[in-house]
Amino acid sequence: MSFTGFPDGTTSIGGPVIAGAGSVSIPNFCAKVLFVDSSTGAPSGDGTDPSAPLSTIAAALARFQSAQAGGTIYVFPGTYDENLTITVDYVAIIGCVFAGYARPDVAPAAGAAITVAAQGFYTRHMRFVSEDTDSVIQNGNGFVYDDCVFDGTAGQAATEANLRLVPHATDDSFTASEGIIANSYFRGSTSGAGIIIQHGLATGSGVGPSDVQIVNNRFTANAVDMLSAVNSTGGGTGIFTNFTISGNQFLTASAAYVYINFAAGAAGDLTANNALISGNWFNDDALISAQVVLTGQAKTCFVGNFDAAGVVNGAAFNN
């Protein structure tokens, strides 16, 4: 179907306009554009027109072939009890949001909401939640998460997270690198973490994610907001490299709360790890090093951050 076939019109550059949601962008014009609506769609619907959507995101993903340039899926508000695995490169999943609270929910009864084992994944205006494990597992490179909500539950363990960045166990081309996590909300993993950064198994590359920006997000009510973690047989060549963590708001107010814990790692990890943690705000009267733990991270710089008293002296945090 041509772009001019959208019933609500198009923008001047051919992007669709969806009633109540305004104009929405298409990240990949060279591939399929499909629509999903859990209320009005059909499993075998046409899917190429918002008036005849598919009923599940999985059904839309099945229309993309690995030899093609991925595609864009627009998801209407609703709850999607699905365990999604992305194995095709350059897939975009975008919520057709009428208001912030109306983000489509990918909320399976058990298991991860999404596992991304592909390159160039993009998602916006979505909500992801798991009842008993990581909500989202990111393996591939070149990813973007923008304006999403990542919810945790009491069913998550201390080793689980709302979003896990971890290289693929066997494919060393997937290192969860060169990504952007922006303008999103991480909350409610009361036993686990908002974000876990983990290096890969030695049977894969053994390396950890690199060149990731975590910017302008909010964190609240997690056991810890950001956590670095070793893998069971990790290669010991760095857990996080060239990370930028900036402009985030760590909202939980508690003198005993741990906002960031980057203490994990063997000697090889600590030599390779490096990050800039700058321009963040922490909801504490007097932030201390037990709340931002950077033990042994000599190449991680904590500078220009703020608590309730103003600018935090980074000397107590840097190694």
XYZ file of C-alpha atoms in Angstrom:
319
model
C 0.000 0.000 0.000
C 1.323 3.488 -0.779
C 1.757 6.018 2.003
C -1.067 8.111 0.533
C -3.443 5.237 1.326
C -3.428 5.949 5.060
C -7.012 6.928 5.960
C -6.000 9.859 8.173
C -3.534 11.351 5.683
C 0.217 11.803 5.553
C 2.807 14.368 6.502
C 4.675 16.380 3.881
C 7.381 13.693 3.795
C 4.936 10.838 3.440
C 4.761 9.623 7.031
C 1.343 8.434 8.234
C -0.985 10.475 10.408
C -2.975 8.399 12.908
C -6.167 9.808 14.404
C -5.603 11.057 17.950
C -1.864 10.409 17.831
C -0.771 12.942 15.227
C 1.975 12.250 12.741
C 4.321 9.341 13.388
C 7.705 8.748 11.824
C 8.824 5.671 9.934
C 12.455 4.870 10.809
C 12.925 2.598 7.789
C 11.151 3.702 4.590
C 12.698 0.838 2.597
C 10.801 -1.897 4.430
C 7.308 -2.998 5.403
C 5.050 -0.912 7.631
C 2.529 -2.908 9.663
C -0.126 -2.096 12.271
C -1.138 -4.082 15.360
C -4.201 -3.682 17.586
C -5.036 -6.261 20.250
C -8.679 -5.099 20.361
C -9.657 -4.907 16.695
C -6.977 -6.881 14.874
C -6.957 -10.403 13.467
C -4.074 -12.900 13.552
C -4.131 -13.185 9.781
C -5.229 -9.656 8.973
C -3.758 -7.546 6.236
C -1.782 -5.430 8.698
C -0.686 -2.807 6.180
C -3.524 -0.428 7.004
C -4.479 0.838 10.479
C -8.115 -0.037 9.718
C -7.178 -3.712 9.201
C -4.486 -4.415 11.785
C -2.934 -7.628 13.011
C -3.805 -8.694 16.553
C -0.305 -9.518 17.857
C 3.161 -8.085 17.523
C 4.508 -11.597 16.916
C 2.272 -11.921 13.850
C 3.728 -8.699 12.482
C 7.293 -9.826 13.147
C 6.581 -13.035 11.238
C 5.956 -10.922 8.107
C 9.572 -9.689 8.154
C 12.178 -11.817 6.404
C 15.816 -11.908 7.479
C 16.952 -11.114 3.929
C 14.961 -7.863 3.910
C 15.649 -4.575 5.643
C 13.449 -5.238 8.654
C 10.364 -3.076 9.014
C 8.260 -0.821 11.240
C 5.418 -1.995 13.481
C 2.940 0.511 14.885
C 1.219 -0.809 18.001
C -2.091 0.585 19.240
C -2.768 0.823 22.982
C -3.628 -2.454 24.658
C -2.040 -5.346 26.516
C 0.043 -7.848 24.569
C 0.687 -11.108 26.430
C 3.646 -12.028 24.246
C 7.240 -13.215 24.536
C 8.877 -11.509 21.582
C 12.220 -12.479 20.078
C 13.676 -10.105 17.510
C 15.988 -11.928 15.084
C 15.619 -9.671 12.023
C 17.827 -6.566 11.716
C 16.411 -3.035 11.585
C 13.058 -3.640 13.233
C 11.200 -0.722 14.804
C 8.298 -1.108 17.258
C 6.474 2.149 17.945
C 3.495 2.756 20.195
C 0.654 4.847 18.770
C 0.289 6.809 21.973
C -2.666 9.091 22.641
C -1.331 10.050 26.083
C 1.655 9.007 28.162
C -0.318 6.498 30.214
C -1.682 4.804 27.098
C 1.559 3.186 25.978
C 0.958 -0.329 24.624
C 1.953 -2.956 27.216
C 4.072 -5.958 26.278
C 3.337 -7.893 29.463
C 3.655 -11.683 29.270
C 2.377 -13.904 32.075
C 5.872 -15.405 32.327
C 9.235 -14.867 30.664
C 10.864 -11.820 29.086
C 8.756 -9.352 27.138
C 11.415 -8.931 24.428
C 14.759 -10.514 23.616
C 16.624 -8.613 20.899
C 19.118 -10.823 19.044
C 19.437 -8.539 16.029
C 21.083 -5.303 14.957
C 19.515 -1.862 14.641
C 16.482 -2.341 16.906
C 14.412 0.783 17.583
C 11.459 1.208 19.928
C 9.490 4.197 21.164
C 6.360 4.884 23.273
C 6.143 1.291 24.589
C 5.868 -0.333 28.034
C 7.613 -3.616 28.897
C 7.119 -5.741 32.000
C 7.978 -9.254 33.145
C 6.508 -11.058 36.125
C 9.465 -13.344 36.814
C 12.644 -12.487 34.863
C 14.323 -9.695 32.869
C 11.708 -7.540 31.171
C 13.925 -6.808 28.143
C 17.153 -8.539 27.072
C 19.280 -6.606 24.581
C 21.984 -8.561 22.714
C 22.281 -6.739 19.384
C 24.066 -3.503 18.511
C 22.821 -0.131 17.326
C 19.676 -0.059 19.471
C 17.451 2.816 20.580
C 14.927 2.841 23.440
C 13.125 6.186 23.595
C 10.193 7.303 25.756
C 9.511 3.781 27.056
C 8.463 2.463 30.459
C 10.245 -0.551 31.935
C 8.351 -2.031 34.854
C 9.576 -4.632 37.292
C 7.721 -6.748 39.825
C 8.416 -8.456 43.110
C 8.799 -11.687 41.131
C 12.148 -10.592 39.719
C 15.253 -11.882 41.487
C 18.260 -9.837 42.595
C 20.103 -10.955 39.451
C 17.299 -9.788 37.107
C 16.417 -6.395 35.669
C 13.942 -4.288 33.744
C 16.556 -4.029 30.979
C 19.641 -6.239 30.610
C 22.450 -5.257 28.246
C 24.408 -8.434 27.587
C 26.316 -9.796 24.576
C 24.917 -12.873 22.884
C 26.019 -16.181 24.409
C 27.338 -17.640 21.144
C 27.300 -14.948 18.413
C 30.205 -12.564 19.010
C 28.832 -10.005 16.526
C 26.143 -9.125 19.100
C 27.659 -7.197 22.023
C 24.764 -4.900 23.066
C 26.871 -1.932 21.962
C 26.458 1.464 20.290
C 23.009 2.046 21.739
C 20.906 4.856 23.177
C 18.545 4.561 26.156
C 16.759 7.890 26.518
C 13.751 9.636 28.058
C 12.488 6.406 29.629
C 11.258 5.299 33.059
C 12.636 2.344 35.034
C 10.642 1.406 38.101
C 9.453 -1.271 40.461
C 12.079 -4.019 40.285
C 11.958 -4.214 44.062
C 14.372 -7.149 44.280
C 16.333 -6.563 41.078
C 17.760 -3.689 39.044
C 16.503 -1.040 36.673
C 19.369 -1.719 34.243
C 21.971 -4.506 34.389
C 25.121 -4.230 32.269
C 26.812 -7.600 31.907
C 29.732 -8.987 29.949
C 29.267 -11.972 27.707
C 30.029 -15.624 28.162
C 33.507 -16.736 27.168
C 31.887 -19.098 24.646
C 30.739 -15.970 22.799
C 32.985 -12.918 22.699
C 33.487 -12.576 26.436
C 33.433 -8.791 26.067
C 30.904 -6.405 27.514
C 28.759 -3.687 25.925
C 30.481 -0.540 24.697
C 29.628 2.957 23.439
C 26.199 3.204 25.067
C 24.428 6.414 26.080
C 22.033 6.279 29.056
C 20.558 9.769 29.100
C 17.593 11.685 30.509
C 15.873 8.724 32.151
C 14.052 8.363 35.476
C 14.608 5.592 38.016
C 12.544 4.768 41.084
C 11.714 1.911 43.479
C 14.256 -0.623 42.222
C 16.553 -2.552 44.561
C 19.356 -0.786 42.653
C 18.904 1.476 39.653
C 22.025 0.506 37.652
C 24.153 -2.557 38.231
C 27.214 -4.077 36.549
C 27.455 -7.857 36.649
C 29.921 -10.551 35.660
C 28.784 -13.531 33.646
C 29.155 -17.106 34.881
C 32.145 -17.811 32.603
C 32.802 -14.313 31.356
C 35.896 -13.443 29.357
C 37.003 -10.780 31.798
C 37.662 -8.104 29.155
C 35.418 -5.322 30.358
C 31.808 -5.048 31.453
C 31.173 -1.500 30.193
C 33.346 0.570 27.860
C 32.833 4.162 26.703
C 29.507 4.592 28.495
C 27.889 8.008 28.947
C 25.442 8.254 31.857
C 24.061 11.771 31.912
C 20.973 13.819 32.701
C 19.223 11.005 34.588
C 17.002 11.469 37.626
C 17.406 8.952 40.443
C 14.181 9.581 42.337
C 14.141 7.216 45.316
C 14.755 9.138 48.542
C 16.567 6.969 51.084
C 19.923 7.300 52.804
C 20.401 3.531 52.418
C 19.429 3.355 48.744
C 21.998 2.252 46.139
C 21.562 4.182 42.908
C 24.542 2.816 40.960
C 26.665 -0.243 41.799
C 29.543 -0.732 39.352
C 31.781 -2.687 41.719
C 31.592 -6.000 39.839
C 34.477 -7.362 37.814
C 37.816 -9.099 37.834
C 41.147 -7.390 37.122
C 40.642 -7.519 33.356
C 37.226 -5.923 33.648
C 38.464 -3.114 35.860
C 41.269 -2.342 33.416
C 38.923 -2.101 30.431
C 35.848 -0.482 32.038
C 35.352 3.235 31.484
C 32.396 5.572 31.772
C 31.468 9.196 32.295
C 28.778 9.730 34.945
C 27.912 13.407 34.793
C 24.987 15.800 35.077
C 22.679 13.415 36.961
C 20.408 14.284 39.902
C 20.127 12.078 42.994
C 17.235 12.468 45.451
C 19.376 12.465 48.563
C 20.357 15.176 51.038
C 24.047 14.238 51.027
C 25.083 11.598 48.507
C 27.795 9.215 49.739
C 30.004 6.628 48.031
C 27.922 3.744 49.435
C 25.076 4.942 47.197
C 27.178 5.230 44.016
C 29.637 2.363 44.258
C 32.573 2.593 41.840
C 35.044 0.398 43.691
C 38.108 -0.288 41.561
C 36.739 1.613 38.549
C 39.738 3.854 37.978
C 38.590 4.858 34.468
C 35.041 5.797 35.478
C 34.654 9.506 36.157
C 31.945 10.822 38.498
C 31.795 14.583 37.998
C 29.241 17.394 37.893
C 26.379 15.504 39.532
C 23.806 16.899 41.940
C 22.028 16.014 45.176
C 19.660 18.144 47.281
C 22.575 20.231 48.557
C 23.902 21.072 45.099
C 26.935 19.869 43.174
C 28.425 16.645 44.569
C 32.178 16.539 45.171
C 33.306 13.676 42.962
C 36.541 13.110 44.903
C 34.824 10.686 47.288
C 33.527 8.561 44.388
C 36.402 8.451 41.893
C 39.200 5.902 42.274
